[in-house]
JSON list of C-alpha atoms in Angstrom, two decimals:
[
{"chain": "A", "resi": 1, "resn": "ASP", "atom": "CA", "xyz": [100.26, 111.57, 79.25]},
{"chain": "A", "resi": 2, "resn": "LEU", "atom": "CA", "xyz": [97.18, 113.77, 79.53]},
{"chain": "A", "resi": 3, "resn": "TYR", "atom": "CA", "xyz": [98.63, 116.97, 80.94]},
{"chain": "A", "resi": 4, "resn": "LYS", "atom": "CA", "xyz": [102.17, 116.91, 79.51]},
{"chain": "A", "resi": 5, "resn": "GLN", "atom": "CA", "xyz": [103.50, 117.45, 83.03]},
{"chain": "A", "resi": 6, "resn": "ASN", "atom": "CA", "xyz": [104.23, 115.25, 86.01]},
{"chain": "A", "resi": 7, "resn": "ARG", "atom": "CA", "xyz": [101.18, 115.24, 88.29]},
{"chain": "A", "resi": 8, "resn": "LEU", "atom": "CA", "xyz": [101.76, 111.97, 90.15]},
{"chain": "A", "resi": 9, "resn": "ALA", "atom": "CA", "xyz": [101.98, 113.70, 93.54]},
{"chain": "A", "resi": 10, "resn": "GLU", "atom": "CA", "xyz": [98.65, 115.43, 92.91]},
{"chain": "A", "resi": 11, "resn": "LEU", "atom": "CA", "xyz": [97.05, 112.16, 91.76]},
{"chain": "A", "resi": 12, "resn": "LEU", "atom": "CA", "xyz": [98.18, 110.31, 94.89]},
{"chain": "A", "resi": 13, "resn": "THR", "atom": "CA", "xyz": [96.86, 113.09, 97.12]},
{"chain": "A", "resi": 14, "resn": "GLU", "atom": "CA", "xyz": [93.44, 112.86, 95.46]},
{"chain": "A", "resi": 15, "resn": "LEU", "atom": "CA", "xyz": [93.35, 109.06, 95.53]},
{"chain": "A", "resi": 16, "resn": "GLU", "atom": "CA", "xyz": [93.95, 109.10, 99.27]},
{"chain": "A", "resi": 17, "resn": "LYS", "atom": "CA", "xyz": [90.67, 110.96, 99.75]},
{"chain": "A", "resi": 18, "resn": "ILE", "atom": "CA", "xyz": [88.56, 108.19, 98.21]},
{"chain": "A", "resi": 19, "resn": "ASP", "atom": "CA", "xyz": [86.73, 106.05, 100.75]},
{"chain": "A", "resi": 20, "resn": "GLY", "atom": "CA", "xyz": [87.08, 102.32, 100.14]},
{"chain": "A", "resi": 21, "resn": "ILE", "atom": "CA", "xyz": [90.62, 102.46, 98.77]},
{"chain": "A", "resi": 22, "resn": "GLU", "atom": "CA", "xyz": [92.84, 100.83, 101.38]},
{"chain": "A", "resi": 23, "resn": "ARG", "atom": "CA", "xyz": [96.07, 100.28, 99.44]},
{"chain": "A", "resi": 24, "resn": "ILE", "atom": "CA", "xyz": [97.76, 102.31, 96.73]},
{"chain": "A", "resi": 25, "resn": "ARG", "atom": "CA", "xyz": [100.85, 100.80, 95.14]},
{"chain": "A", "resi": 26, "resn": "LEU", "atom": "CA", "xyz": [103.37, 102.48, 92.82]},
{"chain": "A", "resi": 27, "resn": "HIS", "atom": "CA", "xyz": [104.70, 100.58, 89.81]},
{"chain": "A", "resi": 28, "resn": "TYR", "atom": "CA", "xyz": [107.02, 101.51, 86.93]},
{"chain": "A", "resi": 29, "resn": "ALA", "atom": "CA", "xyz": [108.48, 104.50, 88.75]},
{"chain": "A", "resi": 30, "resn": "TYR", "atom": "CA", "xyz": [111.31, 105.09, 86.30]},
{"chain": "A", "resi": 31, "resn": "PRO", "atom": "CA", "xyz": [114.30, 106.73, 88.01]},
{"chain": "A", "resi": 32, "resn": "ALA", "atom": "CA", "xyz": [114.79, 109.30, 85.23]},
{"chain": "A", "resi": 33, "resn": "GLY", "atom": "CA", "xyz": [112.83, 112.38, 86.30]},
{"chain": "A", "resi": 34, "resn": "PHE", "atom": "CA", "xyz": [111.22, 110.71, 89.32]},
{"chain": "A", "resi": 35, "resn": "PRO", "atom": "CA", "xyz": [109.15, 113.36, 91.19]},
{"chain": "A", "resi": 36, "resn": "GLU", "atom": "CA", "xyz": [110.84, 113.31, 94.59]},
{"chain": "A", "resi": 37, "resn": "GLU", "atom": "CA", "xyz": [107.93, 115.08, 96.30]},
{"chain": "A", "resi": 38, "resn": "VAL", "atom": "CA", "xyz": [106.15, 111.73, 96.03]},
{"chain": "A", "resi": 39, "resn": "ILE", "atom": "CA", "xyz": [108.52, 110.31, 98.68]},
{"chain": "A", "resi": 40, "resn": "GLY", "atom": "CA", "xyz": [107.17, 112.74, 101.25]},
{"chain": "A", "resi": 41, "resn": "ILE", "atom": "CA", "xyz": [103.58, 111.89, 100.34]},
{"chain": "A", "resi": 42, "resn": "MET", "atom": "CA", "xyz": [104.32, 108.17, 100.70]},
{"chain": "A", "resi": 43, "resn": "LYS", "atom": "CA", "xyz": [105.93, 108.78, 104.08]},
{"chain": "A", "resi": 44, "resn": "ARG", "atom": "CA", "xyz": [102.86, 110.58, 105.44]},
{"chain": "A", "resi": 45, "resn": "SER", "atom": "CA", "xyz": [100.22, 108.37, 103.87]},
{"chain": "A", "resi": 46, "resn": "ALA", "atom": "CA", "xyz": [98.36, 105.56, 105.62]},
{"chain": "A", "resi": 47, "resn": "LYS", "atom": "CA", "xyz": [97.10, 104.22, 102.28]},
{"chain": "A", "resi": 48, "resn": "ILE", "atom": "CA", "xyz": [100.15, 104.29, 100.00]},
{"chain": "A", "resi": 49, "resn": "CYS", "atom": "CA", "xyz": [102.18, 101.12, 100.46]},
{"chain": "A", "resi": 50, "resn": "ASN", "atom": "CA", "xyz": [105.77, 101.50, 101.60]},
{"chain": "A", "resi": 51, "resn": "TYR", "atom": "CA", "xyz": [106.71, 99.82, 98.33]},
{"chain": "A", "resi": 52, "resn": "ILE", "atom": "CA", "xyz": [107.94, 101.08, 95.02]},
{"chain": "A", "resi": 53, "resn": "ASP", "atom": "CA", "xyz": [108.84, 99.40, 91.74]},
{"chain": "A", "resi": 54, "resn": "ILE", "atom": "CA", "xyz": [111.80, 101.11, 90.04]},
{"chain": "A", "resi": 55, "resn": "PRO", "atom": "CA", "xyz": [112.80, 99.38, 86.78]},
{"chain": "A", "resi": 56, "resn": "ILE", "atom": "CA", "xyz": [116.48, 100.31, 86.83]},
{"chain": "A", "resi": 57, "resn": "GLN", "atom": "CA", "xyz": [117.51, 97.79, 84.12]},
{"chain": "A", "resi": 58, "resn": "HIS", "atom": "CA", "xyz": [121.25, 98.21, 84.75]},
{"chain": "A", "resi": 59, "resn": "ILE", "atom": "CA", "xyz": [123.74, 100.24, 86.77]},
{"chain": "A", "resi": 60, "resn": "SER", "atom": "CA", "xyz": [126.76, 100.51, 84.46]},
{"chain": "A", "resi": 61, "resn": "ASP", "atom": "CA", "xyz": [126.79, 103.96, 82.87]},
{"chain": "A", "resi": 62, "resn": "ASN", "atom": "CA", "xyz": [128.16, 102.31, 79.73]},
{"chain": "A", "resi": 63, "resn": "VAL", "atom": "CA", "xyz": [125.10, 100.08, 79.40]},
{"chain": "A", "resi": 64, "resn": "LEU", "atom": "CA", "xyz": [122.61, 102.71, 80.56]},
{"chain": "A", "resi": 65, "resn": "LYS", "atom": "CA", "xyz": [123.85, 105.04, 77.83]},
{"chain": "A", "resi": 66, "resn": "ALA", "atom": "CA", "xyz": [123.51, 102.28, 75.22]},
{"chain": "A", "resi": 67, "resn": "MET", "atom": "CA", "xyz": [119.98, 101.61, 76.49]},
{"chain": "A", "resi": 68, "resn": "ARG", "atom": "CA", "xyz": [119.11, 105.32, 76.33]},
{"chain": "A", "resi": 69, "resn": "ARG", "atom": "CA", "xyz": [117.61, 105.09, 79.80]},
{"chain": "A", "resi": 70, "resn": "GLY", "atom": "CA", "xyz": [118.02, 108.76, 80.64]},
{"chain": "A", "resi": 71, "resn": "HIS", "atom": "CA", "xyz": [119.53, 108.20, 84.08]},
{"chain": "A", "resi": 72, "resn": "THR", "atom": "CA", "xyz": [122.98, 107.50, 85.47]},
{"chain": "A", "resi": 73, "resn": "LYS", "atom": "CA", "xyz": [124.46, 105.27, 88.15]},
{"chain": "A", "resi": 74, "resn": "GLN", "atom": "CA", "xyz": [124.95, 108.17, 90.56]},
{"chain": "A", "resi": 75, "resn": "LYS", "atom": "CA", "xyz": [121.44, 109.56, 90.13]},
{"chain": "A", "resi": 76, "resn": "THR", "atom": "CA", "xyz": [120.01, 106.10, 90.72]},
{"chain": "A", "resi": 77, "resn": "LEU", "atom": "CA", "xyz": [122.05, 105.61, 93.88]},
{"chain": "A", "resi": 78, "resn": "ASP", "atom": "CA", "xyz": [121.07, 109.05, 95.16]},
{"chain": "A", "resi": 79, "resn": "LEU", "atom": "CA", "xyz": [117.36, 108.30, 94.65]},
{"chain": "A", "resi": 80, "resn": "ILE", "atom": "CA", "xyz": [117.54, 104.93, 96.44]},
{"chain": "A", "resi": 81, "resn": "VAL", "atom": "CA", "xyz": [119.44, 106.47, 99.37]},
{"chain": "A", "resi": 82, "resn": "LYS", "atom": "CA", "xyz": [116.86, 109.26, 99.67]},
{"chain": "A", "resi": 83, "resn": "MET", "atom": "CA", "xyz": [113.95, 106.80, 99.62]},
{"chain": "A", "resi": 84, "resn": "ARG", "atom": "CA", "xyz": [115.45, 104.59, 102.32]},
{"chain": "A", "resi": 85, "resn": "LEU", "atom": "CA", "xyz": [116.42, 107.59, 104.44]},
{"chain": "A", "resi": 86, "resn": "GLU", "atom": "CA", "xyz": [112.90, 109.04, 104.32]},
{"chain": "A", "resi": 87, "resn": "ILE", "atom": "CA", "xyz": [111.04, 105.69, 104.56]},
{"chain": "A", "resi": 88, "resn": "PRO", "atom": "CA", "xyz": [113.32, 103.17, 106.35]},
{"chain": "A", "resi": 89, "resn": "ASP", "atom": "CA", "xyz": [110.95, 100.21, 105.90]},
{"chain": "A", "resi": 90, "resn": "ILE", "atom": "CA", "xyz": [110.27, 100.81, 102.20]},
{"chain": "A", "resi": 91, "resn": "ALA", "atom": "CA", "xyz": [110.42, 97.72, 99.99]},
{"chain": "A", "resi": 92, "resn": "ILE", "atom": "CA", "xyz": [112.13, 98.48, 96.69]},
{"chain": "A", "resi": 93, "resn": "ARG", "atom": "CA", "xyz": [111.52, 96.22, 93.69]},
{"chain": "A", "resi": 94, "resn": "THR", "atom": "CA", "xyz": [113.53, 96.46, 90.51]},
{"chain": "A", "resi": 95, "resn": "THR", "atom": "CA", "xyz": [113.96, 94.67, 87.23]},
{"chain": "A", "resi": 96, "resn": "LEU", "atom": "CA", "xyz": [117.32, 94.20, 85.53]},
{"chain": "A", "resi": 97, "resn": "LEU", "atom": "CA", "xyz": [118.30, 93.26, 82.01]},
{"chain": "A", "resi": 98, "resn": "VAL", "atom": "CA", "xyz": [121.48, 91.34, 81.22]},
{"chain": "A", "resi": 99, "resn": "GLY", "atom": "CA", "xyz": [123.12, 90.63, 77.90]},
{"chain": "A", "resi": 100, "resn": "HIS", "atom": "CA", "xyz": [122.34, 93.97, 76.25]},
{"chain": "A", "resi": 101, "resn": "PRO", "atom": "CA", "xyz": [124.55, 94.59, 73.19]},
{"chain": "A", "resi": 102, "resn": "GLY", "atom": "CA", "xyz": [127.88, 95.94, 74.41]},
{"chain": "A", "resi": 103, "resn": "GLU", "atom": "CA", "xyz": [127.56, 94.66, 77.98]},
{"chain": "A", "resi": 104, "resn": "THR", "atom": "CA", "xyz": [131.09, 93.63, 78.96]},
{"chain": "A", "resi": 105, "resn": "GLU", "atom": "CA", "xyz": [132.21, 91.32, 81.74]},
{"chain": "A", "resi": 106, "resn": "GLN", "atom": "CA", "xyz": [133.24, 94.44, 83.63]},
{"chain": "A", "resi": 107, "resn": "ASP", "atom": "CA", "xyz": [129.76, 95.93, 83.21]},
{"chain": "A", "resi": 108, "resn": "PHE", "atom": "CA", "xyz": [128.23, 92.71, 84.49]},
{"chain": "A", "resi": 109, "resn": "GLU", "atom": "CA", "xyz": [130.56, 92.55, 87.50]},
{"chain": "A", "resi": 110, "resn": "GLU", "atom": "CA", "xyz": [129.55, 96.13, 88.31]},
{"chain": "A", "resi": 111, "resn": "LEU", "atom": "CA", "xyz": [125.91, 95.08, 88.18]},
{"chain": "A", "resi": 112, "resn": "LYS", "atom": "CA", "xyz": [126.51, 92.15, 90.55]},
{"chain": "A", "resi": 113, "resn": "GLU", "atom": "CA", "xyz": [128.29, 94.37, 93.06]},
{"chain": "A", "resi": 114, "resn": "PHE", "atom": "CA", "xyz": [125.41, 96.82, 92.85]},
{"chain": "A", "resi": 115, "resn": "VAL", "atom": "CA", "xyz": [122.87, 94.09, 93.66]},
{"chain": "A", "resi": 116, "resn": "ARG", "atom": "CA", "xyz": [124.97, 92.91, 96.60]},
{"chain": "A", "resi": 117, "resn": "ALA", "atom": "CA", "xyz": [125.40, 96.44, 97.94]},
{"chain": "A", "resi": 118, "resn": "ILE", "atom": "CA", "xyz": [121.84, 97.74, 97.54]},
{"chain": "A", "resi": 119, "resn": "ARG", "atom": "CA", "xyz": [120.11, 94.55, 98.71]},
{"chain": "A", "resi": 120, "resn": "PHE", "atom": "CA", "xyz": [116.84, 95.06, 96.88]},
{"chain": "A", "resi": 121, "resn": "ASP", "atom": "CA", "xyz": [113.79, 93.69, 98.62]},
{"chain": "A", "resi": 122, "resn": "ARG", "atom": "CA", "xyz": [112.38, 92.30, 95.37]},
{"chain": "A", "resi": 123, "resn": "LEU", "atom": "CA", "xyz": [114.16, 91.76, 92.08]},
{"chain": "A", "resi": 124, "resn": "GLY", "atom": "CA", "xyz": [113.50, 90.26, 88.67]},
{"chain": "A", "resi": 125, "resn": "VAL", "atom": "CA", "xyz": [115.98, 89.76, 85.83]},
{"chain": "A", "resi": 126, "resn": "PHE", "atom": "CA", "xyz": [115.53, 89.30, 82.10]},
{"chain": "A", "resi": 127, "resn": "THR", "atom": "CA", "xyz": [117.88, 88.41, 79.26]},
{"chain": "A", "resi": 128, "resn": "TYR", "atom": "CA", "xyz": [118.14, 90.70, 76.26]},
{"chain": "A", "resi": 129, "resn": "SER", "atom": "CA", "xyz": [116.50, 89.78, 72.99]},
{"chain": "A", "resi": 130, "resn": "PRO", "atom": "CA", "xyz": [116.30, 92.11, 69.99]},
{"chain": "A", "resi": 131, "resn": "GLU", "atom": "CA", "xyz": [112.94, 93.72, 69.23]},
{"chain": "A", "resi": 132, "resn": "GLU", "atom": "CA", "xyz": [111.86, 95.47, 66.07]},
{"chain": "A", "resi": 133, "resn": "ASN", "atom": "CA", "xyz": [111.41, 99.24, 66.14]},
{"chain": "A", "resi": 134, "resn": "THR", "atom": "CA", "xyz": [113.75, 99.71, 69.09]},
{"chain": "A", "resi": 135, "resn": "HIS", "atom": "CA", "xyz": [117.10, 101.49, 69.01]},
{"chain": "A", "resi": 136, "resn": "ALA", "atom": "CA", "xyz": [119.04, 98.42, 70.16]},
{"chain": "A", "resi": 137, "resn": "GLY", "atom": "CA", "xyz": [117.12, 96.01, 67.96]},
{"chain": "A", "resi": 138, "resn": "ASP", "atom": "CA", "xyz": [117.48, 98.14, 64.84]},
{"chain": "A", "resi": 139, "resn": "THR", "atom": "CA", "xyz": [121.04, 99.41, 65.23]},
{"chain": "A", "resi": 140, "resn": "MET", "atom": "CA", "xyz": [123.01, 97.00, 67.46]},
{"chain": "A", "resi": 141, "resn": "GLU", "atom": "CA", "xyz": [124.25, 93.50, 66.78]},
{"chain": "A", "resi": 142, "resn": "ASP", "atom": "CA", "xyz": [123.18, 90.90, 69.32]},
{"chain": "A", "resi": 143, "resn": "LEU", "atom": "CA", "xyz": [126.63, 89.34, 69.81]},
{"chain": "A", "resi": 144, "resn": "ILE", "atom": "CA", "xyz": [126.40, 87.94, 73.33]},
{"chain": "A", "resi": 145, "resn": "PRO", "atom": "CA", "xyz": [125.64, 84.19, 73.20]},
{"chain": "A", "resi": 146, "resn": "GLU", "atom": "CA", "xyz": [122.36, 83.06, 74.72]},
{"chain": "A", "resi": 147, "resn": "GLU", "atom": "CA", "xyz": [124.13, 80.75, 77.17]},
{"chain": "A", "resi": 148, "resn": "VAL", "atom": "CA", "xyz": [126.18, 83.71, 78.48]},
{"chain": "A", "resi": 149, "resn": "LYS", "atom": "CA", "xyz": [123.02, 85.79, 78.91]},
{"chain": "A", "resi": 150, "resn": "GLN", "atom": "CA", "xyz": [121.32, 82.96, 80.77]},
{"chain": "A", "resi": 151, "resn": "GLN", "atom": "CA", "xyz": [124.36, 82.40, 82.99]},
{"chain": "A", "resi": 152, "resn": "ARG", "atom": "CA", "xyz": [124.43, 86.08, 83.89]},
{"chain": "A", "resi": 153, "resn": "ALA", "atom": "CA", "xyz": [120.73, 86.04, 84.77]},
{"chain": "A", "resi": 154, "resn": "GLU", "atom": "CA", "xyz": [121.22, 82.99, 86.98]},
{"chain": "A", "resi": 155, "resn": "GLU", "atom": "CA", "xyz": [124.15, 84.62, 88.79]},
{"chain": "A", "resi": 156, "resn": "ILE", "atom": "CA", "xyz": [122.07, 87.69, 89.58]},
{"chain": "A", "resi": 157, "resn": "MET", "atom": "CA", "xyz": [119.17, 85.61, 90.87]},
{"chain": "A", "resi": 158, "resn": "ALA", "atom": "CA", "xyz": [121.51, 83.49, 93.02]},
{"chain": "A", "resi": 159, "resn": "ILE", "atom": "CA", "xyz": [122.69, 86.67, 94.73]},
{"chain": "A", "resi": 160, "resn": "GLN", "atom": "CA", "xyz": [119.13, 87.89, 95.17]},
{"chain": "A", "resi": 161, "resn": "GLN", "atom": "CA", "xyz": [117.95, 84.54, 96.54]},
{"chain": "A", "resi": 162, "resn": "GLU", "atom": "CA", "xyz": [120.36, 84.84, 99.47]},
{"chain": "A", "resi": 163, "resn": "ILE", "atom": "CA", "xyz": [119.33, 88.44, 100.11]},
{"chain": "A", "resi": 164, "resn": "SER", "atom": "CA", "xyz": [115.64, 87.56, 99.97]},
{"chain": "A", "resi": 165, "resn": "LEU", "atom": "CA", "xyz": [116.06, 84.69, 102.42]},
{"chain": "A", "resi": 166, "resn": "GLU", "atom": "CA", "xyz": [117.87, 86.91, 104.91]},
{"chain": "A", "resi": 167, "resn": "LYS", "atom": "CA", "xyz": [115.22, 89.61, 104.66]},
{"chain": "A", "resi": 168, "resn": "ASN", "atom": "CA", "xyz": [112.38, 87.09, 105.00]},
{"chain": "A", "resi": 169, "resn": "ARG", "atom": "CA", "xyz": [113.94, 85.48, 108.06]},
{"chain": "A", "resi": 170, "resn": "ALA", "atom": "CA", "xyz": [114.08, 88.92, 109.68]},
{"chain": "A", "resi": 171, "resn": "MET", "atom": "CA", "xyz": [110.26, 89.05, 109.41]},
{"chain": "A", "resi": 172, "resn": "VAL", "atom": "CA", "xyz": [109.72, 85.88, 111.45]},
{"chain": "A", "resi": 173, "resn": "GLY", "atom": "CA", "xyz": [107.99, 86.61, 114.74]},
{"chain": "A", "resi": 174, "resn": "LYS", "atom": "CA", "xyz": [106.51, 89.91, 113.50]},
{"chain": "A", "resi": 175, "resn": "THR", "atom": "CA", "xyz": [102.88, 90.64, 112.64]},
{"chain": "A", "resi": 176, "resn": "TYR", "atom": "CA", "xyz": [101.77, 92.21, 109.35]},
{"chain": "A", "resi": 177, "resn": "LYS", "atom": "CA", "xyz": [98.52, 93.29, 107.77]},
{"chain": "A", "resi": 178, "resn": "VAL", "atom": "CA", "xyz": [97.90, 90.75, 104.99]},
{"chain": "A", "resi": 179, "resn": "LEU", "atom": "CA", "xyz": [95.46, 90.88, 102.08]},
{"chain": "A", "resi": 180, "resn": "ILE", "atom": "CA", "xyz": [94.05, 87.43, 101.24]},
{"chain": "A", "resi": 181, "resn": "ASP", "atom": "CA", "xyz": [94.17, 86.76, 97.49]},
{"chain": "A", "resi": 182, "resn": "ARG", "atom": "CA", "xyz": [93.07, 83.13, 97.12]},
{"chain": "A", "resi": 183, "resn": "LYS", "atom": "CA", "xyz": [93.01, 79.63, 98.57]},
{"chain": "A", "resi": 184, "resn": "GLU", "atom": "CA", "xyz": [95.25, 76.82, 97.28]},
{"chain": "A", "resi": 185, "resn": "GLY", "atom": "CA", "xyz": [95.07, 73.38, 98.85]},
{"chain": "A", "resi": 186, "resn": "ASP", "atom": "CA", "xyz": [95.56, 73.71, 102.60]},
{"chain": "A", "resi": 187, "resn": "TYR", "atom": "CA", "xyz": [96.70, 77.33, 102.42]},
{"chain": "A", "resi": 188, "resn": "PHE", "atom": "CA", "xyz": [95.15, 80.74, 102.10]},
{"chain": "A", "resi": 189, "resn": "ILE", "atom": "CA", "xyz": [97.53, 82.90, 100.07]},
{"chain": "A", "resi": 190, "resn": "GLY", "atom": "CA", "xyz": [98.00, 86.56, 100.91]},
{"chain": "A", "resi": 191, "resn": "ARG", "atom": "CA", "xyz": [100.40, 89.49, 100.64]},
{"chain": "A", "resi": 192, "resn": "THR", "atom": "CA", "xyz": [101.79, 92.16, 102.91]},
{"chain": "A", "resi": 193, "resn": "GLU", "atom": "CA", "xyz": [102.00, 95.77, 101.75]},
{"chain": "A", "resi": 194, "resn": "TYR", "atom": "CA", "xyz": [105.55, 94.99, 100.63]},
{"chain": "A", "resi": 195, "resn": "ASP", "atom": "CA", "xyz": [104.48, 92.64, 97.83]},
{"chain": "A", "resi": 196, "resn": "SER", "atom": "CA", "xyz": [102.70, 92.96, 94.50]},
{"chain": "A", "resi": 197, "resn": "PRO", "atom": "CA", "xyz": [100.52, 90.18, 93.04]},
{"chain": "A", "resi": 198, "resn": "GLU", "atom": "CA", "xyz": [102.11, 87.50, 90.86]},
{"chain": "A", "resi": 199, "resn": "VAL", "atom": "CA", "xyz": [105.68, 88.82, 90.99]},
{"chain": "A", "resi": 200, "resn": "ASP", "atom": "CA", "xyz": [106.55, 89.11, 94.69]},
{"chain": "A", "resi": 201, "resn": "ASN", "atom": "CA", "xyz": [106.59, 87.11, 97.91]},
{"chain": "A", "resi": 202, "resn": "GLU", "atom": "CA", "xyz": [103.42, 85.56, 99.25]},
{"chain": "A", "resi": 203, "resn": "VAL", "atom": "CA", "xyz": [102.24, 84.67, 102.75]},
{"chain": "A", "resi": 204, "resn": "LEU", "atom": "CA", "xyz": [100.95, 81.11, 103.11]},
{"chain": "A", "resi": 205, "resn": "ILE", "atom": "CA", "xyz": [98.45, 80.76, 105.92]},
{"chain": "A", "resi": 206, "resn": "THR", "atom": "CA", "xyz": [97.32, 77.34, 107.14]},
{"chain": "A", "resi": 207, "resn": "SER", "atom": "CA", "xyz": [93.54, 77.30, 107.04]},
{"chain": "A", "resi": 208, "resn": "GLY", "atom": "CA", "xyz": [93.05, 75.32, 110.28]},
{"chain": "A", "resi": 209, "resn": "ASN", "atom": "CA", "xyz": [90.19, 76.76, 112.30]},
{"chain": "A", "resi": 210, "resn": "SER", "atom": "CA", "xyz": [90.52, 80.15, 110.60]},
{"chain": "A", "resi": 211, "resn": "GLN", "atom": "CA", "xyz": [88.56, 80.68, 107.39]},
{"chain": "A", "resi": 212, "resn": "PRO", "atom": "CA", "xyz": [89.58, 84.12, 106.17]},
{"chain": "A", "resi": 213, "resn": "ALA", "atom": "CA", "xyz": [87.58, 85.79, 103.43]},
{"chain": "A", "resi": 214, "resn": "ILE", "atom": "CA", "xyz": [89.28, 86.39, 100.09]},
{"chain": "A", "resi": 215, "resn": "GLY", "atom": "CA", "xyz": [89.75, 90.11, 99.47]},
{"chain": "A", "resi": 216, "resn": "LYS", "atom": "CA", "xyz": [89.86, 91.00, 103.17]},
{"chain": "A", "resi": 217, "resn": "PHE", "atom": "CA", "xyz": [92.73, 92.10, 105.42]},
{"chain": "A", "resi": 218, "resn": "TYR", "atom": "CA", "xyz": [93.95, 90.18, 108.47]},
{"chain": "A", "resi": 219, "resn": "ASN", "atom": "CA", "xyz": [96.77, 90.53, 110.97]},
{"chain": "A", "resi": 220, "resn": "VAL", "atom": "CA", "xyz": [99.15, 87.62, 110.39]},
{"chain": "A", "resi": 221, "resn": "ASN", "atom": "CA", "xyz": [102.07, 86.56, 112.57]},
{"chain": "A", "resi": 222, "resn": "ILE", "atom": "CA", "xyz": [104.97, 85.23, 110.49]},
{"chain": "A", "resi": 223, "resn": "THR", "atom": "CA", "xyz": [106.16, 81.86, 111.78]},
{"chain": "A", "resi": 224, "resn": "GLU", "atom": "CA", "xyz": [108.53, 80.63, 109.03]},
{"chain": "A", "resi": 225, "resn": "ALA", "atom": "CA", "xyz": [110.38, 81.96, 106.01]},
{"chain": "A", "resi": 226, "resn": "SER", "atom": "CA", "xyz": [111.80, 80.53, 102.80]},
{"chain": "A", "resi": 227, "resn": "ASP", "atom": "CA", "xyz": [113.67, 82.20, 99.93]},
{"chain": "A", "resi": 228, "resn": "PHE", "atom": "CA", "xyz": [110.62, 83.85, 98.39]},
{"chain": "A", "resi": 229, "resn": "ASP", "atom": "CA", "xyz": [107.68, 82.95, 100.64]},
{"chain": "A", "resi": 230, "resn": "LEU", "atom": "CA", "xyz": [106.50, 83.51, 104.19]},
{"chain": "A", "resi": 231, "resn": "PHE", "atom": "CA", "xyz": [104.35, 81.30, 106.40]},
{"chain": "A", "resi": 232, "resn": "GLY", "atom": "CA", "xyz": [102.06, 82.59, 109.10]},
{"chain": "A", "resi": 233, "resn": "VAL", "atom": "CA", "xyz": [98.96, 82.34, 111.26]},
{"chain": "A", "resi": 234, "resn": "ILE", "atom": "CA", "xyz": [96.09, 84.77, 111.63]},
{"chain": "A", "resi": 235, "resn": "ILE", "atom": "CA", "xyz": [96.00, 86.66, 114.91]},
{"chain": "A", "resi": 236, "resn": "GLU", "atom": "CA", "xyz": [92.42, 86.78, 116.19]}
]
């Protein structure tokens, strides 16, 4: 915005030099024009989380063109493959939108197959609603019934729920560096580097004899897993 050129890689390099910053997390990394040199910086960095939020929105070229997203199915797939090849343990979050004007059943089936195949680590889905001063809102009729949009969103999340549970179960028995965010009831609530606040998985830690400080990092061994949460104990 300031320099009229992409300087994200330079920004990350400078942020790494600042004492006191322990975690740097990338959000809203739109796939169109993503600076791929950032992947190498993430791979080498001890501060940048192995996590990235890529709001893909859809995978059907038909819908992406209607959305004016500026990227294609193939370019998106190529970027995801490159990220996972360079950083095997990277957690990829995305957001999808269903029910956009012109989204056909075939487009939606393509989206479901994409979610099954890519197995995103974190995923959110929204239903389309027209907004003023947007291309779709101003020029396209919103013809897909609300119940169809909602059904499509639920189908996507049902697929993701199974994927999330499988991935969480694979974390049981392993130890992760967890940032403590707050205390709720009998649990201290924290997050690994693979989770953003409010939208991603949380680690629930039984207080017991341990009284971790909010805002501090602790090594936590994962003992149980549910669809979207982990349970663990602090390793002294």
